[in-house]
Structures are given as structure tokens and as C-alpha cells.
PDB file of C-alpha atoms and ligand atoms in Angstrom:
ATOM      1  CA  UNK R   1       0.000   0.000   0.000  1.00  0.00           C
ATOM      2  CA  UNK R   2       1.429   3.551  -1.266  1.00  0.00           C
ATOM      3  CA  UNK R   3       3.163   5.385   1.923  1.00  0.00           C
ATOM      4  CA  UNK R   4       3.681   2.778   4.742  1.00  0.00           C
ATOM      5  CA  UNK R   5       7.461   1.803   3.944  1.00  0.00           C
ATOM      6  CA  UNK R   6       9.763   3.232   6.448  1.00  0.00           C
ATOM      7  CA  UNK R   7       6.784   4.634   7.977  1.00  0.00           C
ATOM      8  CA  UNK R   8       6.357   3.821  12.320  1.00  0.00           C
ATOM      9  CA  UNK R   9       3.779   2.236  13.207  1.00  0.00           C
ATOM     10  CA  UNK R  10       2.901   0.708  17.265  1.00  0.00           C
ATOM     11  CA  UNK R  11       0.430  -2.219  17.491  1.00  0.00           C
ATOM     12  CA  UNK R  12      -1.006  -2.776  21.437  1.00  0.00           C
ATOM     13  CA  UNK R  13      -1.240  -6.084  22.277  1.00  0.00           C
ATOM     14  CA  UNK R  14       0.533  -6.961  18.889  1.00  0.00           C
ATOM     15  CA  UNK R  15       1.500 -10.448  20.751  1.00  0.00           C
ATOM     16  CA  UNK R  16      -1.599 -12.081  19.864  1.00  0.00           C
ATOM     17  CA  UNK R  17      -4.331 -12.593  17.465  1.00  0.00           C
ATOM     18  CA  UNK R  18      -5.730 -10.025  15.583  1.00  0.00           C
ATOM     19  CA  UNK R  19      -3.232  -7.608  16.690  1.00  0.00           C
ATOM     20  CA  UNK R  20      -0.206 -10.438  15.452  1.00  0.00           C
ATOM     21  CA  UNK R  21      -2.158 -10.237  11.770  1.00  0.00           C
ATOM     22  CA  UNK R  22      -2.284  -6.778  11.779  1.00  0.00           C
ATOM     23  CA  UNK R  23       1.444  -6.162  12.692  1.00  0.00           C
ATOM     24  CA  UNK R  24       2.818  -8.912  10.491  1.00  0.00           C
ATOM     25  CA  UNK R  25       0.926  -7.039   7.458  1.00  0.00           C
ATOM     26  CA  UNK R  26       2.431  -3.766   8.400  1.00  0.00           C
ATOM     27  CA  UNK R  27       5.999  -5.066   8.229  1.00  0.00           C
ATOM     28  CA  UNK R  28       5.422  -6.936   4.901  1.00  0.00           C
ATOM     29  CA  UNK R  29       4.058  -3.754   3.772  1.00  0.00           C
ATOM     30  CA  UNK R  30       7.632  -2.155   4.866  1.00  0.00           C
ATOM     31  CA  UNK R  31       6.758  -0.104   7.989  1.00  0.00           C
ATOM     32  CA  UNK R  32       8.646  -0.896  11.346  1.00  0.00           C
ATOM     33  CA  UNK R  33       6.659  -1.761  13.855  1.00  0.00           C
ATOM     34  CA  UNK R  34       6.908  -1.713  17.635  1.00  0.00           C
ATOM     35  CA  UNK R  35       5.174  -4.663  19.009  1.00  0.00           C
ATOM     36  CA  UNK R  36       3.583  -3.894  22.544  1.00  0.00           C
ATOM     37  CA  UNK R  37       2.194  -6.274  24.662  1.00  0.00           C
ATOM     38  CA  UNK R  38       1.936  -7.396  28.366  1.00  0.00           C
ATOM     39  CA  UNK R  39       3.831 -10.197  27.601  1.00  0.00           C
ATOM     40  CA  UNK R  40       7.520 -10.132  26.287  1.00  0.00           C
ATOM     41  CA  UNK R  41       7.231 -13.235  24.813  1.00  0.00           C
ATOM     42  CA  UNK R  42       4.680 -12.993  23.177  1.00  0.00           C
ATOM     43  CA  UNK R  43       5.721  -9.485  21.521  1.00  0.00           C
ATOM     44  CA  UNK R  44       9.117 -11.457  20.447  1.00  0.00           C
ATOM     45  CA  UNK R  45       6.985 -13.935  19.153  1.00  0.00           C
ATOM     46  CA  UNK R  46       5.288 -11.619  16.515  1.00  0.00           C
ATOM     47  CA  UNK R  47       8.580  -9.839  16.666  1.00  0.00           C
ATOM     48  CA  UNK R  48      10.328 -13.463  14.790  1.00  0.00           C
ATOM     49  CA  UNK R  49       7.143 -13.981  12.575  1.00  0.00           C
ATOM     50  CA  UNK R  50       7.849 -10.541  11.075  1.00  0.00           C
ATOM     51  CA  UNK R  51      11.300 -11.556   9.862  1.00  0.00           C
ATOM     52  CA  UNK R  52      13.183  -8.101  10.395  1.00  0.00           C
ATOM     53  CA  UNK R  53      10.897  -4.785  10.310  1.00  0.00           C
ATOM     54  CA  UNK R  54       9.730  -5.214  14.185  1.00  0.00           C
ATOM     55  CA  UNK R  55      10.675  -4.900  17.374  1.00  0.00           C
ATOM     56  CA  UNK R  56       8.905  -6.019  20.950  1.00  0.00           C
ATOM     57  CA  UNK R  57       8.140  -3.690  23.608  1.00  0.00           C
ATOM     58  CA  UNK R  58       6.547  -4.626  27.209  1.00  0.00           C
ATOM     59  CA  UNK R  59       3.944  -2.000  28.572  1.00  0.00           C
ATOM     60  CA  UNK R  60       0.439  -2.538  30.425  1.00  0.00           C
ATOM     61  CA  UNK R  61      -1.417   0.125  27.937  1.00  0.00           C
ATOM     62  CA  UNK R  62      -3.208   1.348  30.931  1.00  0.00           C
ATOM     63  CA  UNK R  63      -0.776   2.227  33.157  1.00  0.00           C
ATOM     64  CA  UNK R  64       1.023   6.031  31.724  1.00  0.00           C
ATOM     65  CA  UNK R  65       3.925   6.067  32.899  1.00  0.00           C
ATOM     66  CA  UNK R  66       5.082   2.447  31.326  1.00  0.00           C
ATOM     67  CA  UNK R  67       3.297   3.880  28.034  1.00  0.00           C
ATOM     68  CA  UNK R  68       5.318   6.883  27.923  1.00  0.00           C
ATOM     69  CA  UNK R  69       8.467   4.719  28.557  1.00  0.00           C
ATOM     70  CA  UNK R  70       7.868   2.734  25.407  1.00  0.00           C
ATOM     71  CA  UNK R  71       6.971   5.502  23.412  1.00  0.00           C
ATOM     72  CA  UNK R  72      10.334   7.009  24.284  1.00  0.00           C
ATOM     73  CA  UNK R  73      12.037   4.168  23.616  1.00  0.00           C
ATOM     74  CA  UNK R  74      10.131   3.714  20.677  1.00  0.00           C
ATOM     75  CA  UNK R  75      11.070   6.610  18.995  1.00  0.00           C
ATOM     76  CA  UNK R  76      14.425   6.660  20.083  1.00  0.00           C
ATOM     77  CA  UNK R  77      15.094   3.007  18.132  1.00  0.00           C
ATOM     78  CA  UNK R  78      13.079   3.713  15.190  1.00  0.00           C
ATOM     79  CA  UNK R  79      12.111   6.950  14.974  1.00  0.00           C
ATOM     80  CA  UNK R  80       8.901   9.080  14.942  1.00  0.00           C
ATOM     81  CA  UNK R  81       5.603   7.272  15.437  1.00  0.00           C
ATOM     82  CA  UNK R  82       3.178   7.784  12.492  1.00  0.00           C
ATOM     83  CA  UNK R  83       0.759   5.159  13.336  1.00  0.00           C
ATOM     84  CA  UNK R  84      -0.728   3.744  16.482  1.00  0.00           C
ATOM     85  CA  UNK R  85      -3.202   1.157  16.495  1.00  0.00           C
ATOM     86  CA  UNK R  86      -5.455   0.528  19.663  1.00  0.00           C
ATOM     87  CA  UNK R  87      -5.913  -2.937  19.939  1.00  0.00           C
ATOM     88  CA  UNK R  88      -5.246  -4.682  23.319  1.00  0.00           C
ATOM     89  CA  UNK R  89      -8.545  -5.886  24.818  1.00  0.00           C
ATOM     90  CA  UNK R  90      -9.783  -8.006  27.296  1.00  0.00           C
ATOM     91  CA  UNK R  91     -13.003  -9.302  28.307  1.00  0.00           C
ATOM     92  CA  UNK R  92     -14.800 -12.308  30.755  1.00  0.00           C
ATOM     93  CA  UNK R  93     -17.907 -12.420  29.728  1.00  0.00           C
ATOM     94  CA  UNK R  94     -20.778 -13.439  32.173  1.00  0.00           C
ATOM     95  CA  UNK R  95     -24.562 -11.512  32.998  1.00  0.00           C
ATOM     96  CA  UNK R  96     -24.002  -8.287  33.800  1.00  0.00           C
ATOM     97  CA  UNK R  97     -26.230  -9.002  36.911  1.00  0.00           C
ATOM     98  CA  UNK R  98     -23.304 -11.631  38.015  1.00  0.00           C
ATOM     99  CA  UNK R  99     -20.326  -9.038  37.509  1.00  0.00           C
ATOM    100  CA  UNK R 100     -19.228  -7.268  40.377  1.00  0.00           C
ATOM    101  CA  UNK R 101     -16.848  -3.379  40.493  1.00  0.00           C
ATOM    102  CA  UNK R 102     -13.672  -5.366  40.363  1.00  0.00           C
ATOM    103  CA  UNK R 103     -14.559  -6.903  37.134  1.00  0.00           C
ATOM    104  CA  UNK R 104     -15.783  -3.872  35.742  1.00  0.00           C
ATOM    105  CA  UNK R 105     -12.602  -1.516  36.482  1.00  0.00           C
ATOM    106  CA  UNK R 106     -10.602  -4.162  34.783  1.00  0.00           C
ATOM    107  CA  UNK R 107     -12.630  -3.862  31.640  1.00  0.00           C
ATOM    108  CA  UNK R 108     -12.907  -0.575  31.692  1.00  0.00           C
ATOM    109  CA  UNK R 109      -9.029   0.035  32.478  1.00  0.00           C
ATOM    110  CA  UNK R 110      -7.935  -2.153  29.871  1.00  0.00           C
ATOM    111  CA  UNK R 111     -10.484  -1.464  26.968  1.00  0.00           C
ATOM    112  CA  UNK R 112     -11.211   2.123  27.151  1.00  0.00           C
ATOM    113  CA  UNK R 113      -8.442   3.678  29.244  1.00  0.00           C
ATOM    114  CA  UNK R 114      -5.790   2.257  28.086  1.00  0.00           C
ATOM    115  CA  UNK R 115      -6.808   3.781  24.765  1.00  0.00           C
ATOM    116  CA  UNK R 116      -6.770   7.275  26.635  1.00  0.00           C
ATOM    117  CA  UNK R 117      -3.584   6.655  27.689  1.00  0.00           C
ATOM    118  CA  UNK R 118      -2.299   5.430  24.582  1.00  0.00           C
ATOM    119  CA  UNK R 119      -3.912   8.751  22.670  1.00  0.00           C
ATOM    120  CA  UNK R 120      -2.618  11.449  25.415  1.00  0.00           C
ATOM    121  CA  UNK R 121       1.075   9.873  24.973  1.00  0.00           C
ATOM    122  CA  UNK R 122       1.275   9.249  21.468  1.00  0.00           C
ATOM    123  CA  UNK R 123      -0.724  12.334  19.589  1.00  0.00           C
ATOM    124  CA  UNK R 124       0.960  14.931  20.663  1.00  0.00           C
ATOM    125  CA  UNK R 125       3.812  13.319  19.268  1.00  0.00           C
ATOM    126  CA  UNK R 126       2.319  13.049  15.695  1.00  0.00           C
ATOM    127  CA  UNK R 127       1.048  16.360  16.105  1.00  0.00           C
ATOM    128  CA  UNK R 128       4.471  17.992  16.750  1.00  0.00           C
ATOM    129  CA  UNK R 129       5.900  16.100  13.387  1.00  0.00           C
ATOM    130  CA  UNK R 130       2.790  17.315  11.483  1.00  0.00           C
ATOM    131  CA  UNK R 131       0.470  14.363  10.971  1.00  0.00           C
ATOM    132  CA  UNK R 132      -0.230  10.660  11.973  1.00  0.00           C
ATOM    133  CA  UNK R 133      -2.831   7.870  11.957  1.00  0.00           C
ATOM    134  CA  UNK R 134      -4.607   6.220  14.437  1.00  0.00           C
ATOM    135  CA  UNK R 135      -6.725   3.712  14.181  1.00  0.00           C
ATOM    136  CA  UNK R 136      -8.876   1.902  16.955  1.00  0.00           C
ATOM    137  CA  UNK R 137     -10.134  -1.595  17.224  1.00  0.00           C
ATOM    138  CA  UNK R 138     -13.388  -1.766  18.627  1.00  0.00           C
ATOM    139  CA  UNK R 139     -16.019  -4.639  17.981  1.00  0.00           C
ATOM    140  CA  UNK R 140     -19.405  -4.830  16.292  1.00  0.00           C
ATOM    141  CA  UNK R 141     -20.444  -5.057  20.156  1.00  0.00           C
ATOM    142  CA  UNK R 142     -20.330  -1.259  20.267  1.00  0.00           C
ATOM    143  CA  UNK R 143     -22.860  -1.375  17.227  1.00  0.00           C
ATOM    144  CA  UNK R 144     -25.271  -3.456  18.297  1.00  0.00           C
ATOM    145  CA  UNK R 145     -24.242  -5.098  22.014  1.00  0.00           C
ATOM    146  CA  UNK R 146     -23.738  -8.689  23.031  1.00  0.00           C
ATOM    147  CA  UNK R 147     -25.266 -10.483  26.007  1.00  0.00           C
ATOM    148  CA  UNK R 148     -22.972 -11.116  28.669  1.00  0.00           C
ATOM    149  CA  UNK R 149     -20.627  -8.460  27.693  1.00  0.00           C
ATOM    150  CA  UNK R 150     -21.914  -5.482  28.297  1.00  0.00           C
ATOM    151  CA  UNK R 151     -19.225  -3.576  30.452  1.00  0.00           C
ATOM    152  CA  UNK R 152     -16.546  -4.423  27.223  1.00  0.00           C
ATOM    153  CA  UNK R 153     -19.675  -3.045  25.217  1.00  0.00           C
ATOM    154  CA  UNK R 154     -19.919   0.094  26.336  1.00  0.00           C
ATOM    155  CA  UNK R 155     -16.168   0.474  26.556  1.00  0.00           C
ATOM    156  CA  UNK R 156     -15.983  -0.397  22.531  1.00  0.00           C
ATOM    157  CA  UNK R 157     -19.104   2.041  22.002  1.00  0.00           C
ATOM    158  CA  UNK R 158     -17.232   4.304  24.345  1.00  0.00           C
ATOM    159  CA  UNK R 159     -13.755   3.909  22.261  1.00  0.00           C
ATOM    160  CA  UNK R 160     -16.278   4.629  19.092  1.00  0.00           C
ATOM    161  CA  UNK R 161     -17.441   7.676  20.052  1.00  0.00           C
ATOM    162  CA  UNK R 162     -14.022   9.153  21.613  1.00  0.00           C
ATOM    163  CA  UNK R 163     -12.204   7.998  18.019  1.00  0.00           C
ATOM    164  CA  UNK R 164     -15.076  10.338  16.555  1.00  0.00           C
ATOM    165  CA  UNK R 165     -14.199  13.258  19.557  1.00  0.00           C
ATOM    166  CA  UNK R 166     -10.528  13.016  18.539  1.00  0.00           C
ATOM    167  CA  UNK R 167     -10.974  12.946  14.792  1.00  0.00           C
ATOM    168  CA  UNK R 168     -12.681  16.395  14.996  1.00  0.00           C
ATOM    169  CA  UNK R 169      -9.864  17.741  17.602  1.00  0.00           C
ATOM    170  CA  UNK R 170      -7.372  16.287  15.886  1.00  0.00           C
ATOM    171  CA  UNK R 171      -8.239  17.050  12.037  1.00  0.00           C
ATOM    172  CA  UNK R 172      -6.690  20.598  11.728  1.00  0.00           C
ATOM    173  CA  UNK R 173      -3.461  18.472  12.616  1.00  0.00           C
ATOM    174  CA  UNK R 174      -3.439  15.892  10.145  1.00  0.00           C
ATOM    175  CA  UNK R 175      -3.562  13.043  12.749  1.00  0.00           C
ATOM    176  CA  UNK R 176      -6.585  11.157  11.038  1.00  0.00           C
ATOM    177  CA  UNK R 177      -8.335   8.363  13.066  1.00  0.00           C
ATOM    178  CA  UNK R 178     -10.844   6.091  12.835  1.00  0.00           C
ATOM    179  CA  UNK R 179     -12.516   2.530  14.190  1.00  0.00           C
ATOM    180  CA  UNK R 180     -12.522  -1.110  12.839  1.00  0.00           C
ATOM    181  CA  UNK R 181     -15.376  -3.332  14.551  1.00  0.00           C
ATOM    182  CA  UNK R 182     -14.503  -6.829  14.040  1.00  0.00           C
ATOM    183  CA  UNK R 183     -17.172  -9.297  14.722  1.00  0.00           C
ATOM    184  CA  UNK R 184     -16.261 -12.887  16.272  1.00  0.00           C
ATOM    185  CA  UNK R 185     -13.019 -14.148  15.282  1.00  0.00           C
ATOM    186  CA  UNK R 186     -10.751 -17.252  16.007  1.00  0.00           C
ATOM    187  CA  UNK R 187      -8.215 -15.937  18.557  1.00  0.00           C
ATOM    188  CA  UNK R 188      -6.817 -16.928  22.045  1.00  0.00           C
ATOM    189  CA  UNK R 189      -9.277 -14.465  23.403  1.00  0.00           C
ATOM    190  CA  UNK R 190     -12.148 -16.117  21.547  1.00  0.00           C
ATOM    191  CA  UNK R 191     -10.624 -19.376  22.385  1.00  0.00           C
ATOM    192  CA  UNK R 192     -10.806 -18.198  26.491  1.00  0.00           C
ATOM    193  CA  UNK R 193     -14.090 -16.833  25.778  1.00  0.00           C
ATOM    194  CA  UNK R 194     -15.772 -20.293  24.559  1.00  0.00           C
ATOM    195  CA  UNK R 195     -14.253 -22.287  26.928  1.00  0.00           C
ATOM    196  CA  UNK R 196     -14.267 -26.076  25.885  1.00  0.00           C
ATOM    197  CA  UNK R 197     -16.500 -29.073  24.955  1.00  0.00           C
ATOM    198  CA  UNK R 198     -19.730 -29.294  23.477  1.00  0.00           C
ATOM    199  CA  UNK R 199     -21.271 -25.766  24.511  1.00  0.00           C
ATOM    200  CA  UNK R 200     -18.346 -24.393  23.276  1.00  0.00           C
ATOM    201  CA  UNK R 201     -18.953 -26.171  19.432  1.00  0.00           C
ATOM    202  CA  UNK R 202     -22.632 -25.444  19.948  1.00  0.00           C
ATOM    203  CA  UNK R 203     -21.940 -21.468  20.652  1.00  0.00           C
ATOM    204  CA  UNK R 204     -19.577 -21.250  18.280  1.00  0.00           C
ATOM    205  CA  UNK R 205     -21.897 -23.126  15.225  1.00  0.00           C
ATOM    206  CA  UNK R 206     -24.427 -20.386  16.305  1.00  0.00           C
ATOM    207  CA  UNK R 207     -22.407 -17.413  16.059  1.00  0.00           C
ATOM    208  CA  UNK R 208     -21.254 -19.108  12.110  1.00  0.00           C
ATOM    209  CA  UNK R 209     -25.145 -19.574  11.439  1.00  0.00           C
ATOM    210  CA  UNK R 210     -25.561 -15.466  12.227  1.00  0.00           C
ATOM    211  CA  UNK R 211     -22.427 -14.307   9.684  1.00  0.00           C
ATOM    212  CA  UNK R 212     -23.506 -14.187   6.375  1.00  0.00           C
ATOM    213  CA  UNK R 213     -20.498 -15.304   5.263  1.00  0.00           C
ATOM    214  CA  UNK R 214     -20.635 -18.410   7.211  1.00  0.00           C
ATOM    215  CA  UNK R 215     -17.137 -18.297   9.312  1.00  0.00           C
ATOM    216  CA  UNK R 216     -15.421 -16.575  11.862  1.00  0.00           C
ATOM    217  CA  UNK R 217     -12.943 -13.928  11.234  1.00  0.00           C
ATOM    218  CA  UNK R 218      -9.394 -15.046  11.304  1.00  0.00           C
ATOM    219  CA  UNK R 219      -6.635 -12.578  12.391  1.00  0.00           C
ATOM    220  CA  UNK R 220      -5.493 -11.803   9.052  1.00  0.00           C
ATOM    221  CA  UNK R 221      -8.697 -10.338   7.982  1.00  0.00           C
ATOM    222  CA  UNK R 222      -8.090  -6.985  10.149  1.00  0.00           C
ATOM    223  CA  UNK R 223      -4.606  -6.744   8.814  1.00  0.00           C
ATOM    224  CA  UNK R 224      -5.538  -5.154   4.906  1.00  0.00           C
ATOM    225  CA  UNK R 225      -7.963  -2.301   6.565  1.00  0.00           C
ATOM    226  CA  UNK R 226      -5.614  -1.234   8.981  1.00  0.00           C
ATOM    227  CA  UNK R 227      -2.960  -0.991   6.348  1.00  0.00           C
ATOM    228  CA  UNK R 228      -5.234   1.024   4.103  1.00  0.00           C
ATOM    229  CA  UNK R 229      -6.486   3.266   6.737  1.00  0.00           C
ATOM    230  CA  UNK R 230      -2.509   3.992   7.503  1.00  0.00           C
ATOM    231  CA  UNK R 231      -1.586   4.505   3.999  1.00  0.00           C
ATOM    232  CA  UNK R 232      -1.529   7.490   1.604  1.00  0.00           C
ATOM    233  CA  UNK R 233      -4.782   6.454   0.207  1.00  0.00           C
ATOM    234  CA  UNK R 234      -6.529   6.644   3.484  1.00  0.00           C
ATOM    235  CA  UNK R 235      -5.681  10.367   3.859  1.00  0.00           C
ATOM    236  CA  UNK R 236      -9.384  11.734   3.336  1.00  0.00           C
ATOM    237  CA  UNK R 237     -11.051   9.758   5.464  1.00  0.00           C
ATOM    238  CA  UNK R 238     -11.414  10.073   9.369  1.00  0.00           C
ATOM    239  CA  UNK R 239     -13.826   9.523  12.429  1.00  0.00           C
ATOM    240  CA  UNK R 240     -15.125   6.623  10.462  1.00  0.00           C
ATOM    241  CA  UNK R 241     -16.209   3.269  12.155  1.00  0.00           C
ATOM    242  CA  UNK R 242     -16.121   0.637   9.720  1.00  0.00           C
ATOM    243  CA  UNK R 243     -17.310  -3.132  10.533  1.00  0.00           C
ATOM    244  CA  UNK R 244     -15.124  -6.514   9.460  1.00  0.00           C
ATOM    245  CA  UNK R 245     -17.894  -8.989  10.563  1.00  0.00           C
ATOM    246  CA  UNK R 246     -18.506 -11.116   7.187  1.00  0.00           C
ATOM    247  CA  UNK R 247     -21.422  -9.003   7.110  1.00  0.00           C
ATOM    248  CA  UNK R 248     -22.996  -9.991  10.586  1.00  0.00           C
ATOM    249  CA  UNK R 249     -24.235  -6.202  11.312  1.00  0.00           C
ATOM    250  CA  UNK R 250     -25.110  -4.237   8.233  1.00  0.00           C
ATOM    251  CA  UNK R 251     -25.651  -0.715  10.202  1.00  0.00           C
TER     252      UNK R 251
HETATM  253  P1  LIG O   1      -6.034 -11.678  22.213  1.00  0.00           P
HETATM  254  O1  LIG O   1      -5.734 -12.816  21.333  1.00  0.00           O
HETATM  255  O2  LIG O   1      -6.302 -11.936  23.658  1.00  0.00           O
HETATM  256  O3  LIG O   1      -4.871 -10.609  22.092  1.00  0.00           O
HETATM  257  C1  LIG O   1      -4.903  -9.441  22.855  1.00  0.00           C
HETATM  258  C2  LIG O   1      -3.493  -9.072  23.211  1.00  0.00           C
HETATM  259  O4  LIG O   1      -3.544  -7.866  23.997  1.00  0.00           O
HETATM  260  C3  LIG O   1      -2.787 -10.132  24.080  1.00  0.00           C
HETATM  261  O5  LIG O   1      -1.465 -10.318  23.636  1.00  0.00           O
HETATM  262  C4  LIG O   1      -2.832  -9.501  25.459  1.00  0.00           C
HETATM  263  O6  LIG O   1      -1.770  -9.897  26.309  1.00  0.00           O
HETATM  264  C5  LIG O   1      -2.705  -8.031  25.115  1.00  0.00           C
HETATM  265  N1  LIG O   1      -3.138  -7.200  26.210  1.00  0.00           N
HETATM  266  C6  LIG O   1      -4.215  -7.382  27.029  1.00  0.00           C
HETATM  267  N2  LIG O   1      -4.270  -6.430  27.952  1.00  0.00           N
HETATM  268  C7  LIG O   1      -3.227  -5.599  27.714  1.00  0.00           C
HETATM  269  C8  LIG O   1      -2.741  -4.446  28.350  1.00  0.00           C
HETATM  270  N3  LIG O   1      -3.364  -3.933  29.420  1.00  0.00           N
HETATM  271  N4  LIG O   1      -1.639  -3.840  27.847  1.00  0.00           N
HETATM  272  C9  LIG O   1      -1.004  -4.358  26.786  1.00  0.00           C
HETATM  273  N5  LIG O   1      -1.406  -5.469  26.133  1.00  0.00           N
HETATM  274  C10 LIG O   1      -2.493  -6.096  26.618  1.00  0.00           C
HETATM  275  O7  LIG O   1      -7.298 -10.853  21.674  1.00  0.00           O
HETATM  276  P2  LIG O   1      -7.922 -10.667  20.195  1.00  0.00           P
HETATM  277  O8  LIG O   1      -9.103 -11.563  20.110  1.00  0.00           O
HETATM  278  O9  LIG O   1      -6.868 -10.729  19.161  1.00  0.00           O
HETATM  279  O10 LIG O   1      -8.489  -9.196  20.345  1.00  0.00           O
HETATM  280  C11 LIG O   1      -7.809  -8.062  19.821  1.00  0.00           C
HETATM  281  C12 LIG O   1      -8.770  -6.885  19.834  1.00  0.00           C
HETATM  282  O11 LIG O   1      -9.904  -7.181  19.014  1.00  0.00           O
HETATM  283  C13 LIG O   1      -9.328  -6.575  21.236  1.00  0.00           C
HETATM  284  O12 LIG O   1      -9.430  -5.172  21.404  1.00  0.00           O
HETATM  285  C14 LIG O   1     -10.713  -7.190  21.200  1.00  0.00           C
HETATM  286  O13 LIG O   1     -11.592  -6.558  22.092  1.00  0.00           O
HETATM  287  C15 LIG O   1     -11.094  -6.967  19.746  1.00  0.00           C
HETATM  288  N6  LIG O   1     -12.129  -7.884  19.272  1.00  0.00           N
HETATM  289  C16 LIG O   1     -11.937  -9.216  19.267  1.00  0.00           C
HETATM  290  C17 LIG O   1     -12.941 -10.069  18.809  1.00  0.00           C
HETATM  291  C18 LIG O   1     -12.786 -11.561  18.776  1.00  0.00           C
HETATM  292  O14 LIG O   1     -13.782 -12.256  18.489  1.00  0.00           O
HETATM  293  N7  LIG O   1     -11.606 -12.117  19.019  1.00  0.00           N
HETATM  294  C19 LIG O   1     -14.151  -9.519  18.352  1.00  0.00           C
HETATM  295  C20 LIG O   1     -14.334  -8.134  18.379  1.00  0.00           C
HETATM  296  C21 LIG O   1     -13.309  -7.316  18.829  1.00  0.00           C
HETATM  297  P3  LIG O   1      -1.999 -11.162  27.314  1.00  0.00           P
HETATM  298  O15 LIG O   1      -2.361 -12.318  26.434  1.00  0.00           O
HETATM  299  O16 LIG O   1      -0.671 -11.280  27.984  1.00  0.00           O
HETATM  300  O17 LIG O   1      -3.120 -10.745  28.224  1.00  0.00           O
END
């Protein structure tokens, strides 16, 4: 895709799943990409899968100070940051009658604050070098909800509407940014989600019978929109949500 060689890009929770697919992409595509995750090993993971144009970084996206370290260090190894991408999530999905505060701060810190954090460290950056992308992973859950997860719902309708907030703020600056929804995709976190056994096969056949495209997303089939919304071709569009369900919600 035209622009995104040489360009920086950071991918939260780029140790796993979708985030993996879409940071493998972005190096193919040429750009170097810091690789931040909880886990170190899984970030190094990635890091060897991408074959030279990436580089791991630890940080809990929530907590500022760790952020701003990385984005230091990030800049310091491979230079100024013209992408970030918002994807580290986390969910445990049960009634929201069942949940209790505990649960709910731990959504809440890791789906939609650690976004703020991520923004307030990293923008200012692209706005002081005169432009940047962002682009947040939310879910089709923030479209149209999803029993037993409604605390990580309103966070990814929350994480919607503040991508929109910051596009307007931001637009005068050139940092563009918008939202992917994927729907249900085959990931550890999916994986964790199910659980095992026959529910698990009966859940899953039911969320396949609701896609009209008859399969779960795989973490590969994020990676081409990011890439576009990052690239020179992107660079008229912003505060756009746009869903990757295989057609599940057509709002
Ligand atoms: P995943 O396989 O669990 O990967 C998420 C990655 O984020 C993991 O490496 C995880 O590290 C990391 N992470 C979690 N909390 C973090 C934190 N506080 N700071 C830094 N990294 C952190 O999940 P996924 O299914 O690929 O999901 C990726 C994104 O897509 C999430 O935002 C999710 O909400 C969204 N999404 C997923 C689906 C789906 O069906 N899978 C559907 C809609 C939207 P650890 O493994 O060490 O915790």
C-alpha cells in the first residue's frame, strides 16, 4: 500500500491474534513496527514472525507512565511514530447481573483507558511532526451489544465515540483516526471466551449460522484495513467506524 514503507507504526497487544495479523501485514508492507504487549514473549513472538521490520516492547497500555516509557524508547530506536493502532482488549464475559466493580474496572481500564492513555502519549507526538494515523479496534459489540458483555460493550461504544471526539480535535493536525469493529473471530481471546467441549462447538456453530459469510474472522482479515487506513490512500477519510464482521451487522 502507497506510503507505509519506512513509515512507524505501534500495534497494542501486537503479541496475539488479531493484533499479530495486523502487525505482520504492516511489516510486509515495509513499515517498522513496535510490538507492545503485556507479555515479552509474546511481543518477540510476533517480533520473529515478522522476519526483520519489528521490534517487541513490554507496557500494560493502561498504566502512563510504562506507556510513555515505550513511546520514548520507541522513537528513540526507530524513529517518529506515524501510526498507532489501539488494539489490546480483554473481556470475561458473564450476565451483567453476576459481575461485580472489580470486574468492571478491569474492563474498563484495559479497553477504554488504556486507549486514553495510549492517545494522550502518542498524539501529541504526531502532532508535533505534522500528521499521523490512528486507528482503533473496537467490535461490532459497540454497534449493536452482546449479552454477557456489556461492560466491554460500552467500553468499545465508548472507544467509538471518543475515536469520533478526537478525529474532529485532531483534524486541523493531520492526525486522522478512525474505528474497525470486528465481529467474532478465532483468537486466544475467543478461544478463552468459549471455553471447551460441546457448549463451546454449539456457541460457536451459532455465532457461524448469524455471519452471512458463514465463518469466523481469522486474524489476518483486520490486517488489509488497517494498512489502508494507515496509507496514503486513506488520507481523506477520518472519524469513520467501519465493521469486518462477514457481514454480521449491516448498520
Ligand atoms: P487476544 O488474542 O487476547 O490478544 C490481545 C493481546 O492484547 C494479548 O497479547 C494480550 O496480552 C494483550 N493485552 C491485554 N491487555 C493488555 C494491556 N493492558 N496492555 C497491553 N497489552 C495487553 O485478543 P484478540 O481476540 O486478538 O483481540 C484483539 C482486539 O480485538 C481486542 O481489542 C478485542 O476486544 C477486539 N475484538 C476481538 C474479537 C474476537 O472475536 N476475538 C471480536 C471483536 C473485537 P496477554 O495475552 O498477555 O493478556
Amino acid at each position: 500500500m502507497k506510503g507505509l514503507s519506512g513509515k512507524i507504526a505501534v500495534v497494542t497487544g501486537g503479541g496475539s491474534g488479531i493484533g499479530r495479523g495486523i502487525a505482520l501485514r504492516l511489516a510486509a508492507e515495509g513499515a517498522k513496527v513496535a510490538v507492545l504487549d503485556l507479555s515479552e514473549s509474546a511481543a518477540a513472538e510476533t517480533v520473529a514472525l515478522a522476519g526483520g521490520n519489528a521490534r517487541a516492547y513490554v507496557a500494560d497500555v493502561s498504566d502512563y507512565a510504562a506507556v510513555t516509557a515505550a513511546a520514548d524508547a520507541i522513537e528513540s530506536d526507530l524513529g517518529p511514530i506515524w501510526l498507532l493502532v489501539n488494539n489490546a482488549g480483554w473481556d470475561k464475559p458473564m450476565p451483567f447481573l453476576k459481575t461485580d466493580q472489580a470486574l468492571w474496572d478491569k474492563i474498563i481500564r484495559i479497553n477504554l483507558y488504556g486507549p486514553l492513555v495510549t492517545h494522550h502519549v502518542i498524539c501529541p507526538r504526531m502532532v508535533a511532526q505534522g500528521g499521523g494515523r490512528v486507528v482503533n479496534i473496537s467490535s461490532d459489540a459497540a454497534r449493536v451489544g452482546t449479552s454477557d458483555e456489556a461492560v466491554y460493550s460500552a467500553c468499545k461504544g465508548g472507544l467509538v465515540a471518543f475515536t469520533k471526539s478526537m478525529a474532529r480535535e485532531l483534524a486541523r493536525k493531520n492526525v486522522l483516526l478512525n474505528a474497525v469493529c470486528p465481529g467474532p473471530t478465532n483468537t486466544p481471546m475467543m478461544a478463552a471466551v468459549l471455553g471447551a467441549g460441546d457448549d463451546a462447538v454449539k456457541w460457536k456453530d451459532a455465532m457461524v449460522r448469524g455471519i452471512p459469510l458463514r465463518r469466523m474472522g481469522e486474524p489476518e482479515d483486520y490486517a488489509g484495513i488497517v494498512a489502508f487506513l494507515a496509507s496514503d490512500d486513506a488520507g481523506f477519510i477520518t472519524g469513520q467506524t467501519l465493521s469486518v464482521s462477514g457481514g454480521m451487522n449491516m448498520i
